[in-house]
Amino acid sequence: MCPNCEDFARTVVMLGQLALYADTTGADQDFIDAVGPCLAASLPEPPPGIFPPGYDPNDGPQYPGQGA
């Protein structure tokens, strides 16, 4: 597995584990609030093949309040 693929997969797994932990009784909400955004921000570029060719994450419908 390529290094970027491994980093991406590991970070996605950690986000999933954090989501499972967040649903447990007595979960530390401060921990979740601190770690969740950090994990999401640390996601590397997705490995090739995750998105279809020509995919543009900024292409989509205009949302209310967005300028043209």
C-alpha positions as MATLAB code, in Angstrom:
seq = 'MCPNCEDFARTVVMLGQLALYADTTGADQDFIDAVGPCLAASLPEPPPGIFPPGYDPNDGPQYPGQGA';
ca = [
       0.000    0.000    0.000;
       1.348    3.459   -0.842;
       2.310    5.689    2.123;
      -0.469    8.221    1.430;
      -3.023    5.429    1.114;
      -1.956    4.016    4.466;
      -2.165    7.432    6.177;
      -5.591    8.096    4.677;
      -6.934    4.686    5.705;
      -5.513    4.970    9.224;
      -7.035    8.425    9.755;
     -10.436    7.316    8.448;
     -10.351    4.326   10.826;
      -9.519    6.620   13.758;
     -12.417    8.916   12.840;
     -14.705    5.892   12.756;
     -13.449    4.703   16.143;
     -14.025    8.185   17.557;
     -17.584    8.146   16.201;
     -18.219    4.795   17.885;
     -16.734    6.098   21.140;
     -18.948    9.205   20.939;
     -22.016    6.927   21.060;
     -20.943    5.163   24.249;
     -22.374    6.011   27.643;
     -20.080    8.326   29.568;
     -18.025    9.392   26.549;
     -15.843   12.433   27.239;
     -17.416   15.126   25.068;
     -14.486   17.515   25.566;
     -12.127   14.848   24.199;
     -14.407   14.233   21.226;
     -14.710   17.967   20.519;
     -10.930   18.393   20.657;
      -9.831   15.292   18.743;
     -12.516   15.060   16.044;
     -11.687   18.278   14.179;
      -7.952   17.575   14.516;
      -8.333   14.161   12.912;
     -10.509   15.565   10.140;
      -8.034   18.380    9.452;
      -5.160   15.902    9.331;
      -6.677   13.836    6.533;
      -4.176   13.729    3.693;
      -5.246   14.011    0.082;
      -7.322   10.948   -0.777;
      -5.472    8.278   -2.732;
      -6.110    8.011   -6.473;
      -9.274    6.139   -7.373;
     -11.387    7.257   -4.403;
     -13.275    9.820   -6.503;
     -14.363    9.399  -10.139;
     -12.282   11.040  -12.899;
     -13.040   14.743  -13.251;
     -14.601   15.010   -9.783;
     -14.469   18.575   -8.441;
     -15.492   18.956   -4.779;
     -16.189   22.650   -5.381;
     -18.604   21.973   -8.231;
     -22.194   21.718   -7.132;
     -25.395   23.612   -6.515;
     -25.414   27.144   -5.151;
     -26.486   27.257   -1.547;
     -28.779   29.961   -0.180;
     -26.747   33.063    0.629;
     -23.838   32.163   -1.661;
     -22.875   34.748   -4.221;
     -22.650   33.814   -7.870;
];
